[in-house]
Coordinates of C-alpha atoms in Angstrom, one line a residue:
M1 CA -47.5 -196.2 -6.1
K2 CA -50.2 -194.7 -8.3
E3 CA -52.3 -196.8 -10.5
P4 CA -51.1 -197.0 -14.2
V5 CA -53.2 -194.9 -16.6
K6 CA -54.0 -198.0 -18.7
N7 CA -55.6 -199.6 -15.7
I8 CA -57.5 -196.4 -14.8
L9 CA -59.0 -196.3 -18.3
K10 CA -60.1 -199.9 -18.1
N11 CA -61.7 -199.5 -14.7
S12 CA -63.3 -196.1 -15.1
P13 CA -66.5 -195.5 -17.1
R14 CA -66.4 -193.0 -20.0
M15 CA -68.0 -189.6 -19.3
T16 CA -69.3 -186.9 -21.5
L17 CA -69.4 -183.1 -20.8
H18 CA -72.9 -183.5 -19.4
D19 CA -72.1 -186.3 -16.9
T20 CA -71.8 -185.4 -13.2
F21 CA -69.5 -186.3 -10.4
T22 CA -69.0 -185.3 -6.8
F23 CA -65.8 -183.5 -5.7
T24 CA -64.5 -180.7 -3.5
C25 CA -60.9 -179.7 -2.6
N26 CA -60.0 -177.3 0.1
K27 CA -57.9 -176.9 3.2
D28 CA -60.5 -178.7 5.4
I29 CA -60.2 -181.9 3.4
P30 CA -57.9 -184.4 5.3
C31 CA -55.9 -185.3 2.1
F32 CA -55.3 -181.6 1.1
N33 CA -52.1 -181.3 -1.0
K34 CA -51.4 -185.1 -0.9
C35 CA -52.2 -185.5 -4.6
C36 CA -49.5 -183.0 -5.4
A37 CA -46.7 -185.4 -4.7
D38 CA -45.1 -188.4 -6.5
I39 CA -46.9 -187.7 -9.7
N40 CA -45.9 -187.3 -13.4
I41 CA -47.3 -184.0 -14.8
A42 CA -46.6 -183.5 -18.5
L43 CA -46.4 -179.8 -19.2
T44 CA -47.9 -178.2 -22.3
P45 CA -46.4 -175.3 -24.1
Y46 CA -49.1 -173.0 -22.7
D47 CA -48.5 -174.4 -19.2
I48 CA -44.8 -173.3 -19.4
I49 CA -45.7 -169.8 -20.7
R50 CA -48.2 -169.2 -17.8
L51 CA -45.8 -170.6 -15.1
K52 CA -42.6 -168.9 -16.2
N53 CA -44.5 -165.5 -16.5
H54 CA -46.0 -166.1 -13.0
L55 CA -42.6 -166.7 -11.6
G56 CA -41.0 -163.8 -13.5
I57 CA -38.3 -165.9 -15.1
S58 CA -37.3 -166.9 -18.6
S59 CA -38.4 -170.1 -20.3
D60 CA -34.7 -171.2 -20.3
E61 CA -34.5 -170.8 -16.5
F62 CA -37.9 -172.5 -16.0
I63 CA -36.8 -175.6 -17.9
K64 CA -33.5 -175.8 -16.0
K65 CA -35.1 -175.4 -12.6
Y66 CA -38.5 -177.0 -12.8
A67 CA -38.5 -179.4 -15.8
V68 CA -37.3 -182.9 -16.7
I69 CA -37.0 -183.9 -20.4
P70 CA -37.2 -187.8 -20.6
F71 CA -36.1 -189.5 -23.8
N72 CA -36.2 -193.0 -25.2
K73 CA -35.6 -194.4 -28.7
E74 CA -39.3 -194.9 -29.4
Q75 CA -40.1 -191.3 -28.7
K76 CA -41.2 -189.3 -31.8
I77 CA -41.2 -185.9 -30.2
P78 CA -39.7 -184.3 -27.0
V79 CA -41.9 -184.0 -24.0
V80 CA -41.4 -182.0 -20.8
I81 CA -42.3 -183.3 -17.3
M82 CA -42.7 -181.2 -14.1
K83 CA -39.6 -181.8 -11.9
L84 CA -40.5 -182.7 -8.3
R85 CA -38.5 -181.9 -5.1
D86 CA -35.8 -184.4 -4.2
N87 CA -37.3 -185.4 -0.9
E88 CA -39.0 -188.5 0.4
K89 CA -42.5 -187.6 -0.7
K90 CA -41.4 -186.2 -4.1
T91 CA -43.5 -183.1 -3.6
C92 CA -44.2 -180.4 -6.2
H93 CA -41.9 -177.3 -6.0
F94 CA -44.9 -175.1 -6.0
V95 CA -46.9 -176.6 -3.2
E96 CA -46.6 -175.3 0.4
K97 CA -48.6 -176.1 3.5
E98 CA -51.2 -173.5 2.6
G99 CA -51.6 -174.9 -0.9
C100 CA -50.5 -174.2 -4.5
T101 CA -48.3 -171.1 -4.8
V102 CA -49.0 -170.8 -8.5
Y103 CA -52.7 -171.6 -8.3
K104 CA -53.9 -168.9 -10.7
N105 CA -51.4 -170.3 -13.3
R106 CA -51.4 -174.0 -12.4
P107 CA -50.9 -176.5 -15.3
W108 CA -53.8 -178.0 -17.3
A109 CA -53.4 -181.4 -15.6
C110 CA -53.8 -179.8 -12.1
R111 CA -56.9 -177.9 -13.2
M112 CA -58.5 -181.0 -14.7
Y113 CA -58.1 -183.2 -11.6
P114 CA -59.9 -185.4 -10.8
V115 CA -61.2 -185.5 -14.4
G116 CA -59.0 -187.1 -17.0
L117 CA -59.2 -186.8 -20.8
A118 CA -58.4 -189.6 -23.2
S119 CA -58.9 -190.6 -26.8
S120 CA -60.2 -193.9 -28.2
E121 CA -58.6 -195.7 -31.1
Q122 CA -58.8 -194.0 -34.5
K123 CA -61.9 -194.4 -36.5
E124 CA -62.2 -194.8 -40.2
N125 CA -62.2 -191.0 -40.7
N126 CA -58.8 -190.9 -38.9
E127 CA -60.3 -188.9 -36.0
N128 CA -59.8 -189.9 -32.4
E129 CA -63.0 -189.8 -30.2
E130 CA -62.2 -188.0 -27.0
F131 CA -63.9 -188.9 -23.7
Y132 CA -63.6 -188.0 -20.0
F133 CA -63.1 -190.3 -17.0
L134 CA -62.8 -189.9 -13.3
L135 CA -59.5 -190.5 -11.5
Q136 CA -60.8 -192.3 -8.4
E137 CA -57.6 -192.6 -6.5
D138 CA -57.3 -194.2 -3.1
G139 CA -57.1 -191.7 -0.3
C140 CA -58.8 -188.8 -2.2
K141 CA -61.4 -187.7 0.3
G142 CA -62.6 -184.9 -2.0
L143 CA -64.5 -187.5 -4.1
E144 CA -66.6 -188.3 -1.0
E145 CA -67.9 -184.8 -0.7
K146 CA -71.5 -184.1 -1.6
R147 CA -71.0 -181.2 -4.1
E148 CA -72.2 -182.4 -7.6
I149 CA -71.0 -180.8 -10.8
T150 CA -71.0 -181.6 -14.5
V151 CA -67.7 -182.1 -16.4
K152 CA -68.6 -179.1 -18.6
D153 CA -69.1 -176.8 -15.6
W154 CA -66.0 -178.1 -14.0
I155 CA -63.9 -177.2 -17.1
S156 CA -65.5 -173.7 -17.1
E157 CA -65.0 -173.2 -13.3
Q158 CA -61.4 -174.3 -13.4
G159 CA -60.5 -171.9 -16.3
I160 CA -59.6 -174.8 -18.6
N161 CA -61.2 -173.5 -21.8
K162 CA -58.2 -171.3 -22.7
Y163 CA -55.8 -174.2 -22.0
N164 CA -57.9 -176.4 -24.2
E165 CA -57.8 -173.8 -27.0
M166 CA -54.0 -173.7 -27.0
G167 CA -53.9 -177.5 -26.4
K168 CA -55.7 -178.1 -29.7
L169 CA -53.1 -176.1 -31.6
F170 CA -50.4 -178.2 -29.9
K171 CA -52.3 -181.4 -30.6
D172 CA -52.6 -180.5 -34.3
I173 CA -48.8 -180.5 -34.5
T174 CA -48.1 -183.6 -32.3
M175 CA -50.9 -185.7 -34.0
H176 CA -50.1 -184.5 -37.5
K177 CA -50.5 -187.1 -40.2
Y178 CA -46.8 -186.8 -41.1
L179 CA -45.9 -188.1 -37.6
L180 CA -48.7 -190.6 -37.4
D181 CA -47.6 -192.1 -40.7
G182 CA -44.3 -193.1 -39.0
N183 CA -42.0 -190.3 -40.2
D184 CA -39.2 -189.3 -37.9
L185 CA -37.9 -185.8 -37.1
T186 CA -34.2 -185.2 -37.7
P187 CA -32.2 -184.0 -34.6
E188 CA -32.3 -180.5 -36.1
Q189 CA -36.1 -180.7 -36.5
M190 CA -36.4 -182.0 -32.9
E191 CA -34.5 -178.9 -31.7
M192 CA -36.9 -176.7 -33.7
F193 CA -39.9 -178.5 -32.2
F194 CA -38.6 -178.1 -28.7
M195 CA -37.7 -174.4 -29.1
V196 CA -41.2 -173.5 -30.4
N197 CA -43.1 -175.5 -27.9
Y198 CA -41.1 -175.3 -24.7
N199 CA -38.6 -172.4 -25.0
I200 CA -40.6 -169.4 -26.1
D201 CA -37.9 -166.8 -25.1
K202 CA -35.4 -168.6 -27.3
L203 CA -37.9 -168.6 -30.2
R204 CA -38.2 -164.9 -29.8
R205 CA -34.5 -164.4 -30.0
F206 CA -34.4 -166.7 -33.0
V207 CA -37.0 -164.7 -34.9
F208 CA -35.7 -161.2 -34.0
E209 CA -32.0 -161.7 -33.7
S210 CA -31.2 -164.0 -36.6
S211 CA -31.8 -163.7 -40.3
F212 CA -35.3 -165.1 -39.9
L213 CA -37.1 -161.9 -40.9
D214 CA -34.9 -161.5 -43.9
K215 CA -36.0 -164.9 -45.1
F216 CA -39.7 -164.7 -44.4
E217 CA -42.3 -162.0 -45.1
V218 CA -43.8 -161.0 -41.7
D219 CA -45.8 -157.8 -41.7
A220 CA -45.1 -155.0 -39.1
S221 CA -48.2 -155.6 -37.1
T222 CA -47.5 -159.3 -36.7
Q223 CA -43.9 -158.5 -35.7
E224 CA -45.0 -156.1 -33.0
R225 CA -47.6 -158.6 -31.7
I226 CA -45.2 -161.6 -31.5
K227 CA -42.5 -159.4 -29.9
Q228 CA -44.7 -158.5 -27.0
N229 CA -47.0 -161.5 -26.5
D230 CA -45.8 -165.0 -25.7
V231 CA -49.1 -166.7 -26.8
E232 CA -49.2 -164.9 -30.1
L233 CA -45.5 -165.9 -30.6
L234 CA -46.4 -169.5 -29.9
K235 CA -49.2 -169.4 -32.5
F236 CA -46.8 -167.9 -35.0
G237 CA -44.3 -170.7 -34.1
Y238 CA -46.8 -173.3 -35.0
L239 CA -47.2 -171.8 -38.4
W240 CA -43.5 -171.9 -38.9
L241 CA -43.3 -175.6 -37.7
R242 CA -46.0 -176.6 -40.2
F243 CA -43.9 -174.9 -42.9
I244 CA -40.6 -176.4 -41.8
L245 CA -41.7 -179.9 -40.7
F246 CA -44.7 -180.7 -42.9
K247 CA -44.1 -178.5 -46.0
E248 CA -47.4 -176.7 -45.6
Q249 CA -47.7 -173.3 -47.2
T250 CA -48.2 -171.5 -43.8
M251 CA -45.3 -169.0 -44.3
T252 CA -44.3 -166.7 -47.2
I253 CA -40.6 -166.7 -48.2
N254 CA -39.1 -163.3 -49.0
K255 CA -39.5 -162.8 -52.8
E256 CA -35.8 -161.9 -53.2
I257 CA -34.7 -164.9 -51.3
L258 CA -37.1 -167.1 -53.4
R259 CA -35.8 -165.6 -56.7
K260 CA -32.1 -166.3 -55.7
K261 CA -33.0 -169.8 -54.7
T262 CA -34.9 -170.4 -58.0
E263 CA -31.8 -169.2 -59.9
E264 CA -29.5 -171.5 -58.0
L265 CA -31.7 -174.5 -58.8
K266 CA -31.8 -173.6 -62.4
K267 CA -28.0 -173.3 -62.6
A268 CA -27.7 -176.6 -60.7
K269 CA -30.0 -178.3 -63.2
A270 CA -28.1 -176.8 -66.2
K271 CA -24.8 -178.2 -64.8
D272 CA -26.3 -181.7 -64.6
K273 CA -27.3 -181.7 -68.2

């Protein structure tokens, strides 16, 4: 059984972008592929977009085939975990003898390994201080290799920068003050959150096949962009979530809809008098 994350954080020294570590992973390493089994990999929204497009399937199909959605009463927001094969070793669906079959579009967590990222407790300015650490797991022979690299160069080499860029937008939602202050999402809001973050194809149908574009002002160039590009649609979805969940002025309501709503409120107030 793998060591709990809390224990790893206690036992591993904090690292900065400029700290170095030694690591190599290739087919000649005796433990090749062993770290891709019996592991919990939380998938980010950007992970799912990259993976489902690599596989040529819809986000609906990806979630059904390759994802698990755990839930407990203390959970504030839905999360998605990579589903493993139902075999003795609990291996990843995308790993074969020759290695990872989705390597060019592998998830953030797989790219980062053996480097981990964590946040310290909140400071007075309400910002978490992020730091890196090394996952020194028993049996990982790659850590015994002589190749030395900085954390910064590892992130660049593994193509993690784009993942981090999208991850920040995701974190801005999941770590929003509204949620940190203890507010709960309604079941309907949870569905909205899940759709935007984990089911991009359903979000596209929602935007273009419902009355969404009648209710909100979305210019033609934006419509064309989000119709064709999953990443642009995800960014657009975050604006809508901020509007719907946190009451931020990130979307513009159609003027006619707004006028009718204003009239309805005035009539309602008049009746109450």
